[in-house]
Amino acid sequence: MKKTSLLALLSSQGVLIALALLILFGWLRYDNFLGLFNISTVLRYNSMFALVALGMCFVIMTGGIDLSVGSTAALGSVVSALLSPYGMLVGTLGGVAAGLCIGILNGVVIVRLRILPFIATLATMLAANGTALLLAQDQTVSVSYDGTFINLGQGDFYNIPIPALIAVVAYLIGSLVLNFTSTGRTVLAIGGNEDASRLMGLPVNRVKFLVYALSGGLAGLAGVILASQFGAGQPIEGVGWELFAIASVVVGGTLLTGGVGSVGATLAGVMLLGLIFNVLNFENGLGWISLSAYWQSVIRGLFLLAVVILQSRLATKESTA
Amino acid sequence: MEPAHNSAQGNLLSMQNISKAFAGIPALSSASLDVGHAEVHALIGQNGAGKSTLIKILTGYVSRDSGDVRFDGADFLARSPQDAQAKGISTIYQEINLVPYRSITENICLGRESRRYGLLDWKAMHEEARHLMARFNIDIDVRKPLLSFNTATQQMVAIARAIGFKAKLVIMDEPTSSLDEREVAVLFDVIRQLKQSGISVIFVSHKLDELYQVCDRVTIMRDGRTVKTSAMKSISKIELVASMLGRDISQVSKHATAFGDRKGQIGDVLLQAQGLKAGHKVQDVSLNVRKGEIVGLAGLLGAGRTETVRLIFGADRLHKGSLTLDNKPFAPAEPIDAIMQGIGFSSEDRKLEGIIPDMSVAENMTLALMPQLTKMGIVDEEQQRLIVEKFITRLGVKCSGPQQRIRELSGGNQQKVLLARWLAMNPKLLVLDEPTRGIDVGAKAEIQTIVKELADQGLAVLMISSELEEVIEGSDRVFVLRDGHNVAEFVGKEINEGDVMAAMAHGASEKNGSSEEKRT
C-alpha cells in the first residue's frame, strides 16, 4: 500500500519534482542560469513546443495520437511567412487556418471514415509536408520585416516574451476547458471507456473531431511563431516535433491509452525536456567537457523510458491491489 | 451402438476436482469433466458458470489451483495453448482465430510447415491442405486467402488445422452462433466424421436443440461446479434448463410467487416493439412495456435478450421491425436519441460498457447529465455536487466521498452509481441488463428494492436477468426469448418457475407453431 502511494506520487508529481531538481541544479552550478536573458530565451524557444504539446495532450487523453503536428507547424510557418506582408493579423490567421485545415481533415478521416488515428495522421503528416514544400518552392520563405509580424515571435511584453505569453494563455484556457467544461470531461471519458461514453449518449464523435481540429490549429499557431521568431517560413522544420510533443505529454503523466491526463503537467513536461538541452549548453560553456547536442536526445529518451516504466509498474500494482 | 466411452477403455480426458480462483474469487470449485474416446460431449451452463475457465485450464491459457487432469492415459498439464495443441487438444473459437489474409494452406500448416532442402515445400503443403478439406467434401482453391470464404468454410479450415495437428480432442466454443441452418448441418456432418475417426469433441453451445442432434453426453455447470453429467438421450430439455438455473425439477412450483408488495398503478403502454430483427441473434421479437411496470426478459444465454434491448436503446442498427414510444414512432439511430426520449440503459458489462474506471464517483454519475449541468460551457459544480450527494444518500452508495475513483468501489456500489447516472436524468423507461450480476447478496436486495420503488413511482422498467428468481419475483410481466424469437408471455399470477423454464426450453407450444409457419 505504502509503496503504491509512493509510486502514485512519483507518477503524478514526478515531473514537477524532476523539473524543480533540474532548476535547482542549474541555479547552483551555473552563473546566469536564472538570469533574465536565459529564462527569456528558453521560454521563447520552447513556447512553440508547448503549443504543439497542448494539442497533443488533448488528443492523447481521448486515446488517440496526432503524428501530423510537426509538418503542420512547418506548413503554418510557410503560409504565415507568405502572408506576412499583409500584416501580423493576416499572417497569424493564415498560419492558424492552415493548421486548422489539416486538423479538420484529420478529424473527418478519423471520425467519419473510421481510420485509425495513427494511420490517418501519418498520411496528413506527409501531405502537409509536401504542401509546405510546394508553397515554399523548396526553400525558406523570408517574412516581411516592414510590418509588425516579427514582433509576435521576437517581441516582449513587460520583459515577457510574447510567444511565452501566448502559450501561458493557451494553457490556462486548456486547463479551464479540461477541468470545468463538459467537453473536457468528455475528452477524458472517451479515453477512459469509449463504449461506455457512447452508451451514455456523450457526443463522442464531435469531441474527437474537436481535439484533432484543436491540435491542428495549435500546431499552425506554433508554426506562425516559428516563422516570426526566426524571420522565415521553414518548410523542413518541424521534423520530430510530434515525437517531442508525445514525449512531453507522457513525461507529464498522461497515459498513452487515454483517460488520465493533465494540462499543467504537460507544460512541466515540455519545460523539463527543454531545460535538459539548456543545461547541456551551460555544461559545455563551463569548458570541462564537450558534449555533443545529440546527448540531449539520449537524456530525453532515458527520461521518457523512466516515466513509462514507472507508469506500467503503477498500473500492475493497481490491478493486483 | 453405444459410443465407445465405456469404462473398460477408460476416458480420453478426465478432469477431477478442478478449482481456480481469480484474485480470491472462485471461478471453479471442484469441477469435474470426463470425456470418452470418440465422444461428442456437450458442456453447458449460464454465464459465469465456469465453462470457459474450465476450457482455458485445458488449453493452457490459465493454470489450475488444484485438481487432477488426465488425458490420453497420462497426467496432463498444458503450459500454453501451443503446448496443449502439441499434446493433442485443439480449440475452435466462435471468432475464428486464424490469419485472415493468408491462404487456406498457410492457415492449416502454420507452425508445422513441410520443408524441402530447408525451404518451404509449397507443393506438399497445398496437397495436404486440399486433402484435409476434401475430407469434409469441400473442394476449394486452397491458395486463396482465408477471408475470401464465408464463416462456415473458415470454421472448416480451423477444424482441418486441428486435425492436421493430430488433435485427439477438439473443443468447439459456440461454433454455430454465426452459421445459418444449412451450414450448421454441414458442421454436424463434420463432427460425426471426426467421431468416426476416433476424435472426441467438447461442444459448447446454448442452443439446446443442437445438443440432441450431435452430442452423446452432456455436462452441466453452475456457479463453478459440475451439477450433472448425463447421456443426452436420457435427459429432457426442461431438465437441462432446470439444472443450469439451479432448480430441482420435481420441486419447481407451478404456483405464482407472492407479489403483493407492489403499490403503484400500471398505466398505458409506453414502449411497443414489433417484429424486431437484426443479425443472427434477433429474429422476430415483439414486446411492450407499460408505465409503472417491471417487465422481465427471460431466456437462456444467446437467446437474443441483450441484442434486443440494445436495439431499443439505439446502440445497434435495426434491420426490420418498428418501435413506438408513447404511441409515436420511435427510431433511435444512436443512444443519444433514446436518451433524449427518456430511456436509460444499464449495460450487462459494467467494466467494458458502464464505468469509466479512472473517473470519480461524481463524474461517473453526472457525465451523461453534463448538457443540463452546463451553463455557457462551464460545468455548474454546485448543482453537480447537490445531485451527486442526493443520489449517494438515496441509493446508499458506500464510498469515501464523491471524489473517490469508481474502480475502487465494490461491484454493488458501482452498479448503484450507474443506476444513479440514469435516474438523475429522470427517465421514463429504464432498461436494466443483468442489474445484479456479480454483486453480493446484500447489495442485490437493495438494488431490487430500489427498482421496485421506482416502478411504484411510475417508471417503466425492462429488466434482463439470468437468475430465474429475480425475473419471477421481480416482474409484473415476463417475456421469454428463445433463439431470437419471443416465445411466451406471462402476466402477474401466471408467472411461475415451471412455465417460464418450459418456455425457455421448448418455447410455448402454440406460439412455437406459428413462428415455425412464418419461417417456412
PDB file of C-alpha atoms in Angstrom, chain B residues 415-505:
ATOM      1  CA  GLN B 415     -23.887  -0.578 -10.030  1.00  0.00           C
ATOM      2  CA  LYS B 416     -25.673   1.895  -7.762  1.00  0.00           C
ATOM      3  CA  VAL B 417     -23.615   4.722  -9.239  1.00  0.00           C
ATOM      4  CA  LEU B 418     -24.602   3.597 -12.743  1.00  0.00           C
ATOM      5  CA  LEU B 419     -28.255   3.420 -11.689  1.00  0.00           C
ATOM      6  CA  ALA B 420     -27.940   6.946 -10.322  1.00  0.00           C
ATOM      7  CA  ARG B 421     -26.435   8.035 -13.639  1.00  0.00           C
ATOM      8  CA  TRP B 422     -29.746   7.260 -15.339  1.00  0.00           C
ATOM      9  CA  LEU B 423     -32.067   8.214 -12.515  1.00  0.00           C
ATOM     10  CA  ALA B 424     -30.531  11.674 -12.422  1.00  0.00           C
ATOM     11  CA  MET B 425     -31.868  12.135 -15.945  1.00  0.00           C
ATOM     12  CA  ASN B 426     -35.415  11.388 -14.837  1.00  0.00           C
ATOM     13  CA  PRO B 427     -36.129   8.699 -17.427  1.00  0.00           C
ATOM     14  CA  LYS B 428     -39.486   7.301 -18.490  1.00  0.00           C
ATOM     15  CA  LEU B 429     -38.079   3.871 -19.249  1.00  0.00           C
ATOM     16  CA  LEU B 430     -35.116   2.223 -17.621  1.00  0.00           C
ATOM     17  CA  VAL B 431     -33.557  -0.797 -19.312  1.00  0.00           C
ATOM     18  CA  LEU B 432     -31.516  -2.935 -16.925  1.00  0.00           C
ATOM     19  CA  ASP B 433     -29.352  -5.692 -18.366  1.00  0.00           C
ATOM     20  CA  GLU B 434     -28.336  -8.062 -15.569  1.00  0.00           C
ATOM     21  CA  PRO B 435     -28.579  -5.392 -12.880  1.00  0.00           C
ATOM     22  CA  THR B 436     -27.367  -7.622 -10.069  1.00  0.00           C
ATOM     23  CA  ARG B 437     -24.729  -9.791 -11.752  1.00  0.00           C
ATOM     24  CA  GLY B 438     -21.596 -10.258  -9.708  1.00  0.00           C
ATOM     25  CA  ILE B 439     -22.965  -8.332  -6.768  1.00  0.00           C
ATOM     26  CA  ASP B 440     -23.071  -9.533  -3.164  1.00  0.00           C
ATOM     27  CA  VAL B 441     -26.389 -10.606  -1.686  1.00  0.00           C
ATOM     28  CA  GLY B 442     -26.957  -7.510   0.432  1.00  0.00           C
ATOM     29  CA  ALA B 443     -26.398  -5.018  -2.358  1.00  0.00           C
ATOM     30  CA  LYS B 444     -28.509  -7.190  -4.653  1.00  0.00           C
ATOM     31  CA  ALA B 445     -31.553  -6.958  -2.406  1.00  0.00           C
ATOM     32  CA  GLU B 446     -31.044  -3.217  -2.067  1.00  0.00           C
ATOM     33  CA  ILE B 447     -30.946  -2.741  -5.834  1.00  0.00           C
ATOM     34  CA  GLN B 448     -34.050  -4.890  -6.311  1.00  0.00           C
ATOM     35  CA  THR B 449     -35.887  -2.796  -3.713  1.00  0.00           C
ATOM     36  CA  ILE B 450     -34.817   0.438  -5.409  1.00  0.00           C
ATOM     37  CA  VAL B 451     -36.111  -0.809  -8.760  1.00  0.00           C
ATOM     38  CA  LYS B 452     -39.485  -1.692  -7.226  1.00  0.00           C
ATOM     39  CA  GLU B 453     -39.784   1.707  -5.592  1.00  0.00           C
ATOM     40  CA  LEU B 454     -39.012   3.407  -8.877  1.00  0.00           C
ATOM     41  CA  ALA B 455     -41.694   1.424 -10.672  1.00  0.00           C
ATOM     42  CA  ASP B 456     -44.150   2.320  -7.924  1.00  0.00           C
ATOM     43  CA  GLN B 457     -43.449   5.930  -8.764  1.00  0.00           C
ATOM     44  CA  GLY B 458     -44.390   5.347 -12.398  1.00  0.00           C
ATOM     45  CA  LEU B 459     -41.111   4.387 -14.053  1.00  0.00           C
ATOM     46  CA  ALA B 460     -41.313   1.679 -16.696  1.00  0.00           C
ATOM     47  CA  VAL B 461     -38.587  -0.936 -16.288  1.00  0.00           C
ATOM     48  CA  LEU B 462     -37.404  -3.548 -18.763  1.00  0.00           C
ATOM     49  CA  MET B 463     -35.134  -5.987 -16.963  1.00  0.00           C
ATOM     50  CA  ILE B 464     -32.966  -8.813 -18.226  1.00  0.00           C
ATOM     51  CA  SER B 465     -31.812 -11.329 -15.698  1.00  0.00           C
ATOM     52  CA  SER B 466     -30.337 -14.783 -15.979  1.00  0.00           C
ATOM     53  CA  GLU B 467     -31.439 -15.528 -12.455  1.00  0.00           C
ATOM     54  CA  LEU B 468     -34.816 -17.123 -12.536  1.00  0.00           C
ATOM     55  CA  GLU B 469     -35.988 -15.885  -9.147  1.00  0.00           C
ATOM     56  CA  GLU B 470     -35.068 -12.323  -9.993  1.00  0.00           C
ATOM     57  CA  VAL B 471     -37.285 -12.431 -13.067  1.00  0.00           C
ATOM     58  CA  ILE B 472     -40.095 -14.367 -11.417  1.00  0.00           C
ATOM     59  CA  GLU B 473     -40.249 -12.402  -8.204  1.00  0.00           C
ATOM     60  CA  GLY B 474     -39.343  -9.024  -9.584  1.00  0.00           C
ATOM     61  CA  SER B 475     -41.536  -8.756 -12.680  1.00  0.00           C
ATOM     62  CA  ASP B 476     -45.137  -7.805 -13.300  1.00  0.00           C
ATOM     63  CA  ARG B 477     -44.929  -9.404 -16.698  1.00  0.00           C
ATOM     64  CA  VAL B 478     -42.375 -11.724 -18.296  1.00  0.00           C
ATOM     65  CA  PHE B 479     -41.454 -12.228 -21.923  1.00  0.00           C
ATOM     66  CA  VAL B 480     -39.431 -15.317 -22.761  1.00  0.00           C
ATOM     67  CA  LEU B 481     -36.993 -15.236 -25.671  1.00  0.00           C
ATOM     68  CA  ARG B 482     -35.613 -18.302 -27.358  1.00  0.00           C
ATOM     69  CA  ASP B 483     -33.232 -18.325 -30.323  1.00  0.00           C
ATOM     70  CA  GLY B 484     -34.136 -14.768 -31.250  1.00  0.00           C
ATOM     71  CA  HIS B 485     -37.924 -15.180 -31.039  1.00  0.00           C
ATOM     72  CA  ASN B 486     -40.257 -14.208 -28.239  1.00  0.00           C
ATOM     73  CA  VAL B 487     -41.981 -17.477 -27.462  1.00  0.00           C
ATOM     74  CA  ALA B 488     -44.117 -16.733 -24.431  1.00  0.00           C
ATOM     75  CA  GLU B 489     -45.610 -14.000 -22.300  1.00  0.00           C
ATOM     76  CA  PHE B 490     -46.746 -14.378 -18.700  1.00  0.00           C
ATOM     77  CA  VAL B 491     -48.699 -11.807 -16.703  1.00  0.00           C
ATOM     78  CA  GLY B 492     -48.928 -11.432 -12.922  1.00  0.00           C
ATOM     79  CA  LYS B 493     -50.207 -14.664 -11.388  1.00  0.00           C
ATOM     80  CA  GLU B 494     -49.305 -16.703 -14.467  1.00  0.00           C
ATOM     81  CA  ILE B 495     -45.622 -16.152 -13.764  1.00  0.00           C
ATOM     82  CA  ASN B 496     -44.114 -19.251 -12.232  1.00  0.00           C
ATOM     83  CA  GLU B 497     -40.831 -21.072 -12.469  1.00  0.00           C
ATOM     84  CA  GLY B 498     -42.166 -24.154 -14.168  1.00  0.00           C
ATOM     85  CA  ASP B 499     -43.855 -22.426 -17.072  1.00  0.00           C
ATOM     86  CA  VAL B 500     -41.070 -19.895 -17.599  1.00  0.00           C
ATOM     87  CA  MET B 501     -38.470 -22.666 -17.682  1.00  0.00           C
ATOM     88  CA  ALA B 502     -40.598 -24.719 -20.038  1.00  0.00           C
ATOM     89  CA  ALA B 503     -40.813 -21.749 -22.385  1.00  0.00           C
ATOM     90  CA  MET B 504     -37.049 -21.233 -22.201  1.00  0.00           C
ATOM     91  CA  ALA B 505     -36.520 -24.889 -23.066  1.00  0.00           C
TER      92      ALA B 505
END
